[in-house]
């Protein structure tokens, strides 16, 4: 069974940093592109970052470019999202995503709250 488990969220002050992790199992992780999404209260779920299977190509939402970095360690079946210079607008539940051919797989999400 596909399983995605996010961790690393929490409460941080504006300007702070967090690193999110997503531990994956149940599929061939090294062949799969992975994504990070987030959903803030009252807003639609949005794509934050994407990374190809080898990590050779990454893409980011304009709102996080220069502040967030997505990476992966295929030996550990883990994808990361390093978040620096956090803003209150980054407050959301962050989800790890694996988009298979016919099914979207999601983790349970991890809450990131940026507040003073």
Coordinates of C-alpha atoms in Angstrom, one line a residue:
X1 CA 0.0 0.0 0.0
X2 CA 1.2 3.5 -0.8
X3 CA 2.0 5.4 2.3
X4 CA 3.2 9.0 2.6
X5 CA 4.0 10.4 6.1
X6 CA 4.9 14.0 6.6
X7 CA 6.7 15.4 9.6
X8 CA 8.5 18.5 10.6
X9 CA 5.7 21.1 10.9
X10 CA 5.2 23.3 13.8
X11 CA 5.0 26.9 15.1
X12 CA 7.7 29.3 14.0
X13 CA 8.1 33.1 14.0
X14 CA 8.2 35.1 10.8
X15 CA 11.6 34.9 9.3
X16 CA 12.3 31.5 10.8
X17 CA 12.9 28.1 9.1
X18 CA 11.5 24.6 9.1
X19 CA 12.4 21.5 7.2
X20 CA 9.5 19.2 6.3
X21 CA 10.1 15.5 5.5
X22 CA 7.9 13.0 3.7
X23 CA 8.7 9.3 4.2
X24 CA 7.3 7.2 1.3
X25 CA 6.6 3.5 0.9
X26 CA 4.6 1.1 -1.1
X27 CA 5.8 2.2 -4.6
X28 CA 9.1 2.6 -6.5
X29 CA 10.1 5.9 -5.1
X30 CA 13.1 6.3 -7.2
X31 CA 11.0 6.3 -10.4
X32 CA 8.4 8.8 -9.1
X33 CA 8.2 12.5 -9.3
X34 CA 7.1 14.0 -6.0
X35 CA 5.2 17.1 -5.1
X36 CA 4.5 19.3 -2.1
X37 CA 1.1 21.0 -1.8
X38 CA -0.3 23.3 0.9
X39 CA -3.8 24.4 1.9
X40 CA -4.4 27.5 4.0
X41 CA -7.8 28.2 5.7
X42 CA -10.3 29.4 3.1
X43 CA -8.0 28.7 0.2
X44 CA -7.7 26.0 -2.4
X45 CA -4.9 23.5 -2.2
X46 CA -2.0 24.7 -4.2
X47 CA 1.2 23.2 -5.6
X48 CA 4.2 24.5 -3.8
X49 CA 7.1 22.5 -5.2
X50 CA 7.8 19.6 -7.5
X51 CA 10.8 17.4 -8.1
X52 CA 11.6 14.8 -10.7
X53 CA 12.5 11.2 -9.9
X54 CA 16.3 11.9 -9.8
X55 CA 16.0 15.4 -8.4
X56 CA 17.5 16.8 -11.5
X57 CA 14.6 19.3 -12.1
X58 CA 12.6 21.3 -9.6
X59 CA 9.8 23.7 -9.9
X60 CA 8.3 26.2 -7.4
X61 CA 5.3 28.4 -7.0
X62 CA 6.2 32.0 -7.5
X63 CA 5.3 32.8 -4.0
X64 CA 8.1 30.6 -2.5
X65 CA 10.9 30.9 -5.1
X66 CA 14.1 31.9 -3.4
X67 CA 12.9 30.8 0.0
X68 CA 11.9 27.1 -0.3
X69 CA 14.0 24.2 -1.6
X70 CA 12.7 20.8 -2.5
X71 CA 15.1 17.9 -2.5
X72 CA 15.1 14.1 -2.2
X73 CA 17.1 11.2 -1.0
X74 CA 16.1 8.1 -3.0
X75 CA 18.2 5.8 -0.8
X76 CA 16.0 6.9 2.2
X77 CA 12.7 7.1 0.2
X78 CA 12.3 10.6 1.5
X79 CA 11.5 14.0 0.0
X80 CA 12.2 17.2 1.8
X81 CA 11.0 20.8 1.8
X82 CA 13.4 23.3 3.3
X83 CA 11.5 26.5 4.1
X84 CA 13.4 29.6 5.0
X85 CA 12.3 33.2 5.5
X86 CA 8.9 32.0 6.5
X87 CA 6.0 34.5 6.3
X88 CA 2.6 34.4 7.9
X89 CA 1.2 33.8 4.5
X90 CA 2.9 30.4 4.5
X91 CA 0.7 29.2 7.3
X92 CA -1.1 26.1 5.9
X93 CA -1.3 22.3 6.1
X94 CA 1.5 20.9 3.9
X95 CA 0.9 17.7 2.0
X96 CA 3.3 15.3 0.3
X97 CA 1.9 14.0 -3.0
X98 CA 2.5 11.2 -5.4
X99 CA 0.6 11.5 -8.7
X100 CA 0.3 8.1 -10.2
X101 CA -1.4 7.5 -13.6
X102 CA -5.0 7.3 -12.2
X103 CA -4.7 8.0 -8.5
X104 CA -3.4 10.9 -6.4
X105 CA -1.8 9.7 -3.2
X106 CA -1.6 12.1 -0.2
X107 CA -0.1 12.1 3.2
X108 CA -2.1 13.2 6.2
X109 CA -0.4 16.6 6.2
X110 CA 1.6 18.5 8.7
X111 CA 0.6 21.9 10.1
X112 CA 2.9 24.9 9.6
X113 CA 2.0 28.0 11.5
X114 CA 4.0 31.2 11.1
X115 CA 3.1 33.7 13.8
X116 CA 4.6 36.0 16.3

